[in-house]
mmCIF file with all atom_site columns, C-alpha atoms in Angstrom:
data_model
loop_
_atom_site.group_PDB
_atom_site.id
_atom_site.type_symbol
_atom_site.label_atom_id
_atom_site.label_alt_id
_atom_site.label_comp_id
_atom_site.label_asym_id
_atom_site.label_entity_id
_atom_site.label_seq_id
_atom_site.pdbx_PDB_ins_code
_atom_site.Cartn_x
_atom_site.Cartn_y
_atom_site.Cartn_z
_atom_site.occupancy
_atom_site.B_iso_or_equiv
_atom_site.pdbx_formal_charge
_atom_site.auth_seq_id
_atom_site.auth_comp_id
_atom_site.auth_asym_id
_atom_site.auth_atom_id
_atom_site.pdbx_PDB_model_num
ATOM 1  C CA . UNK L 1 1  ? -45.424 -34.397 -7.861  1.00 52.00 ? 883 UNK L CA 1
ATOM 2  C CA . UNK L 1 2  ? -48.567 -34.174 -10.580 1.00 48.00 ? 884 UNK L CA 1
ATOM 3  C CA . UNK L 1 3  ? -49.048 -37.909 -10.124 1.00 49.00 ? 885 UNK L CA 1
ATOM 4  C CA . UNK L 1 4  ? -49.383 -37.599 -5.937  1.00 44.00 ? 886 UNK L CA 1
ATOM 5  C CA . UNK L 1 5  ? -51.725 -34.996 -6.480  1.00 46.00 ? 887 UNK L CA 1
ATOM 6  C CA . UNK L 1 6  ? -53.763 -36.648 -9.006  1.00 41.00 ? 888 UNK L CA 1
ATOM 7  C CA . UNK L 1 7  ? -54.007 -39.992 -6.895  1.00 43.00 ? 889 UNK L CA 1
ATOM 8  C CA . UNK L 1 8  ? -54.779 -37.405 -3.931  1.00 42.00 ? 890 UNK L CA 1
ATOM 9  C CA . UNK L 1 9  ? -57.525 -35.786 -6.290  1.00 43.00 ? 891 UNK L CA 1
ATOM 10 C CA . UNK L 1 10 ? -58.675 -39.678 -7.299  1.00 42.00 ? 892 UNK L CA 1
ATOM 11 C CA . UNK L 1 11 ? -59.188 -40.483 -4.078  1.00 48.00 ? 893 UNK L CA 1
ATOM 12 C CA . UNK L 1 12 ? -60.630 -37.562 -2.537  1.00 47.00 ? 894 UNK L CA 1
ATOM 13 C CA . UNK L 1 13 ? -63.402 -38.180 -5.262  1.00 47.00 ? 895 UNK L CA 1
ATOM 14 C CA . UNK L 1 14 ? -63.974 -41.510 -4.569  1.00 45.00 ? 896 UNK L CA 1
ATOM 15 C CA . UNK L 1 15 ? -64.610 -40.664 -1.063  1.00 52.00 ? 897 UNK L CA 1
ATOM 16 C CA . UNK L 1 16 ? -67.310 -38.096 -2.098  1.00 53.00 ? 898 UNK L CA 1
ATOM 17 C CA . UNK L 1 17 ? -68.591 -40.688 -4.527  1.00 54.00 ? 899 UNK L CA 1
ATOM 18 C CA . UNK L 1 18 ? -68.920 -43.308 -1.855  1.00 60.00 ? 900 UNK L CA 1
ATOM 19 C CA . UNK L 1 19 ? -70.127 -40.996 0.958   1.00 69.00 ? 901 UNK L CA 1
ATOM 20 C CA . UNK L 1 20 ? -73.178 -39.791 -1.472  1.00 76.00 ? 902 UNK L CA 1
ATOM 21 C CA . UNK L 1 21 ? -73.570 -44.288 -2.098  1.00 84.00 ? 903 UNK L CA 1
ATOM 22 C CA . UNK L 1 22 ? -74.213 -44.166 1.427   1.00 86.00 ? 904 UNK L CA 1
ATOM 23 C CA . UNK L 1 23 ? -75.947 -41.359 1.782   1.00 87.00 ? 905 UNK L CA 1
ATOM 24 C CA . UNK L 1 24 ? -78.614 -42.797 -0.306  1.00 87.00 ? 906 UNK L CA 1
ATOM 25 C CA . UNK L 1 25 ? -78.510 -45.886 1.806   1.00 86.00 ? 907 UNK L CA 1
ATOM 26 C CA . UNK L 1 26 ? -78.821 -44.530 4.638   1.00 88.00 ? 908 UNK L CA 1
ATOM 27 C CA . UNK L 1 27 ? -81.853 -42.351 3.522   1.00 86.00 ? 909 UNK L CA 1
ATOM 28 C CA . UNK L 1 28 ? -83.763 -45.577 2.275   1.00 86.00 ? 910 UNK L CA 1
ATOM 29 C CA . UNK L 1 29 ? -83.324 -47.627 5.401   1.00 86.00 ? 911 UNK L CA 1
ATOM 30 C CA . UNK L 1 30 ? -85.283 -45.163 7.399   1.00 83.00 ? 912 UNK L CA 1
ATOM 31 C CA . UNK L 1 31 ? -87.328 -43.511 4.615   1.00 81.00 ? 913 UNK L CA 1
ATOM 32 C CA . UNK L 1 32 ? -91.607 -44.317 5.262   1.00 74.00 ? 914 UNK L CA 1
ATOM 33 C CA . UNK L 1 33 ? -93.304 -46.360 7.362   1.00 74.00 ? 915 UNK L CA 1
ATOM 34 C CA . UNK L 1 34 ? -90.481 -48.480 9.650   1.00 74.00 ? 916 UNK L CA 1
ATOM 35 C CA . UNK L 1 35 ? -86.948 -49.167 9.500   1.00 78.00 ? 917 UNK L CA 1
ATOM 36 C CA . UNK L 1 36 ? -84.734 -51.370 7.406   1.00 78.00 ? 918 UNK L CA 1
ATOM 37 C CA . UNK L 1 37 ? -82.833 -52.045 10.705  1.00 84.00 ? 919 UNK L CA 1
ATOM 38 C CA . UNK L 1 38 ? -80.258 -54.681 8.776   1.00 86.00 ? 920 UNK L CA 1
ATOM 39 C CA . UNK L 1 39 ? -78.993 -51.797 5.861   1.00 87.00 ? 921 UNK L CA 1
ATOM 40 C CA . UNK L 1 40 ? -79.132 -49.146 9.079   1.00 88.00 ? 922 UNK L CA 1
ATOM 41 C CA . UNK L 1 41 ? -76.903 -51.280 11.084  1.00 89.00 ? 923 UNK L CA 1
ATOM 42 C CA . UNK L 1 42 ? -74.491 -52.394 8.560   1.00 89.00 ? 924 UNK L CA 1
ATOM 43 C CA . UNK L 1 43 ? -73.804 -49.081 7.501   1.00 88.00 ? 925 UNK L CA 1
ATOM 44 C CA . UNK L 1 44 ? -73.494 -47.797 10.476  1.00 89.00 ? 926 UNK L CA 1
ATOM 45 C CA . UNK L 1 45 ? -71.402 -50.117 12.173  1.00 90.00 ? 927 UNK L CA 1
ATOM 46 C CA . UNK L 1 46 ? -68.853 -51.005 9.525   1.00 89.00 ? 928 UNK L CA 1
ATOM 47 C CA . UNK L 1 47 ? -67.550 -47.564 8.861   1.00 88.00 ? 929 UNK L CA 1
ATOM 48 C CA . UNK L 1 48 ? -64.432 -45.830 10.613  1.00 87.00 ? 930 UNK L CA 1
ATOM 49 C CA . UNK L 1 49 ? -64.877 -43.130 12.932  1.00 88.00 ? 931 UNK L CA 1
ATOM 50 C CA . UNK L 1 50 ? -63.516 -40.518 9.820   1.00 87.00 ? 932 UNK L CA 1
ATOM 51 C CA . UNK L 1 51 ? -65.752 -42.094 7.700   1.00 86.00 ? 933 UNK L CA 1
ATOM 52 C CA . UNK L 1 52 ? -68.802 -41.353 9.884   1.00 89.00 ? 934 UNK L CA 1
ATOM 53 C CA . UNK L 1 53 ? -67.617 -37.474 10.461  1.00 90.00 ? 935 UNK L CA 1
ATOM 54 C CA . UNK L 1 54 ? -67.892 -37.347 6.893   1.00 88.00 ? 936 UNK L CA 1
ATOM 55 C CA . UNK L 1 55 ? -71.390 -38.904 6.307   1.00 88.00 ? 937 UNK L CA 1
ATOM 56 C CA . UNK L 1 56 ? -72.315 -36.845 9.059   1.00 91.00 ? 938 UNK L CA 1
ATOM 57 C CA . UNK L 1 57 ? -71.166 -33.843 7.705   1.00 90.00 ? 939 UNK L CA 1
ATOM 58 C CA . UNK L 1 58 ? -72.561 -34.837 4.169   1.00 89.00 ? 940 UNK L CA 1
ATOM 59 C CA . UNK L 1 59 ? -75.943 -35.779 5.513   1.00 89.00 ? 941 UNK L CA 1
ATOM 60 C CA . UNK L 1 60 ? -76.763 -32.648 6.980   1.00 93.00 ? 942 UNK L CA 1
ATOM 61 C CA . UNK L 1 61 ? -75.687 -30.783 3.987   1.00 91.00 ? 943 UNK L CA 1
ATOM 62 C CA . UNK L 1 62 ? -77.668 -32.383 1.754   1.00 90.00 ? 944 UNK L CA 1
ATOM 63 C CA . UNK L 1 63 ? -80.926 -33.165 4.155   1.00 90.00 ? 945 UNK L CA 1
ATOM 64 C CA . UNK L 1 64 ? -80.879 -30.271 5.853   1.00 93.00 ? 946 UNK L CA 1
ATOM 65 C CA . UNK L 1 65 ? -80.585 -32.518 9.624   1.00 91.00 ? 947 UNK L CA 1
ATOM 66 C CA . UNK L 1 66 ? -78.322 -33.996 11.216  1.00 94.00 ? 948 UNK L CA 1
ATOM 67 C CA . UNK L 1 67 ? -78.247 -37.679 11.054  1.00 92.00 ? 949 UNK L CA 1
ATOM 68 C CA . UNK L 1 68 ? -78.079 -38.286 14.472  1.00 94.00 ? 950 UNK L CA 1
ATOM 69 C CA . UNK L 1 69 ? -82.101 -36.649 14.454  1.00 93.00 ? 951 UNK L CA 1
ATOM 70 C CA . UNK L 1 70 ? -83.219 -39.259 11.719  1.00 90.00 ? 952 UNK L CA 1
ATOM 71 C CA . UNK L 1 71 ? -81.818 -41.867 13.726  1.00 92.00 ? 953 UNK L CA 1
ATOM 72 C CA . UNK L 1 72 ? -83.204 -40.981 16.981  1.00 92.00 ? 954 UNK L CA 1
ATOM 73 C CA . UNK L 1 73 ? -87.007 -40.109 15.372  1.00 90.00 ? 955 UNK L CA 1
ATOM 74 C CA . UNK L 1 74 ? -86.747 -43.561 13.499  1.00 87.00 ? 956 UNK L CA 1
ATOM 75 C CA . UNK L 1 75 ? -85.723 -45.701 15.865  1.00 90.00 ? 957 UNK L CA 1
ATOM 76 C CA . UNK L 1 76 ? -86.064 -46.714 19.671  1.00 92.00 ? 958 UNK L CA 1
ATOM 77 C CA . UNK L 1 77 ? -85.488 -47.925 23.001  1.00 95.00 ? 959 UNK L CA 1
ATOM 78 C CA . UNK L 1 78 ? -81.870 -49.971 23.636  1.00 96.00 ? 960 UNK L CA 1
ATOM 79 C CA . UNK L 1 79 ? -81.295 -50.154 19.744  1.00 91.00 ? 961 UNK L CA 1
ATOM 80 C CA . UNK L 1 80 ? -81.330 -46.380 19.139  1.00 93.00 ? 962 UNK L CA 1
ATOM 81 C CA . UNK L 1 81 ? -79.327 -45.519 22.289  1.00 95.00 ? 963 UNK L CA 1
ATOM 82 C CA . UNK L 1 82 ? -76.530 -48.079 20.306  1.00 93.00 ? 964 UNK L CA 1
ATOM 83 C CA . UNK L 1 83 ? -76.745 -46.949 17.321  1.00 92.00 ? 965 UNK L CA 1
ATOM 84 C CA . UNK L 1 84 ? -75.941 -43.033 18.473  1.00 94.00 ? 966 UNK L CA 1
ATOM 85 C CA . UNK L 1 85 ? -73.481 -44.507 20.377  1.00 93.00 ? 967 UNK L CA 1
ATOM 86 C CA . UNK L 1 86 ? -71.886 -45.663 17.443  1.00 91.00 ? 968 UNK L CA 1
ATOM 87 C CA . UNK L 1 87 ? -73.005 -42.164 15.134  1.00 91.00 ? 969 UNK L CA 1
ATOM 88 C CA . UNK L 1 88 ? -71.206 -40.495 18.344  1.00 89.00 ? 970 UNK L CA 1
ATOM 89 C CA . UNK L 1 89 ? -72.068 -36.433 18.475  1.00 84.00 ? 971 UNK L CA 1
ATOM 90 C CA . UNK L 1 90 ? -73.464 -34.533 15.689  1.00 77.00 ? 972 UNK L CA 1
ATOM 91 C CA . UNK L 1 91 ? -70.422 -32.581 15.000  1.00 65.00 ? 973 UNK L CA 1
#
């Protein structure tokens, strides 16, 4: 029983390790003046819906907004209607 929760606990902070990773990420690609539109879109697209709800989450608790706001004031047209497609709602 120790050792499930242990690999439970090992995991749960790797997720937390690798949701701050992309966090950061995230944050850079749409940081100053334009977009890194290639890091925005990999990250975006190649993470599970659970994953997402959790860098949601995240993002808003450490930049005070939710993510779906950076990506809408950063980006436009057919590209940002895609990409919070993909984000889905806020919460």
């Amino acid at each position: 029983m120790a050792s499930l929760c242990f690999m439970v606990y090992v995991s749960f902070c790797h997720k937390i390790m690798f949701t701050l990773d992309i966090l950061q990420i995230l944050r850079k690609s749409m940081k100053g003046v334009g977009t890194d539109d290639s890091r925005l879109i990999r990250v975006i697209v190649t993470r599970t819906e659970i994953d997402m709800h959790y860098i949601k989450i995240t993002y808003y608790k450490k930049y005070g907004k939710p993510l779906t706001h950076a990506v809408k004031s950063d980006t436009s047209g057919h590209y940002k209607d895609l990409l919070l497609n993909l984000l889905g709602s806020d919460y």
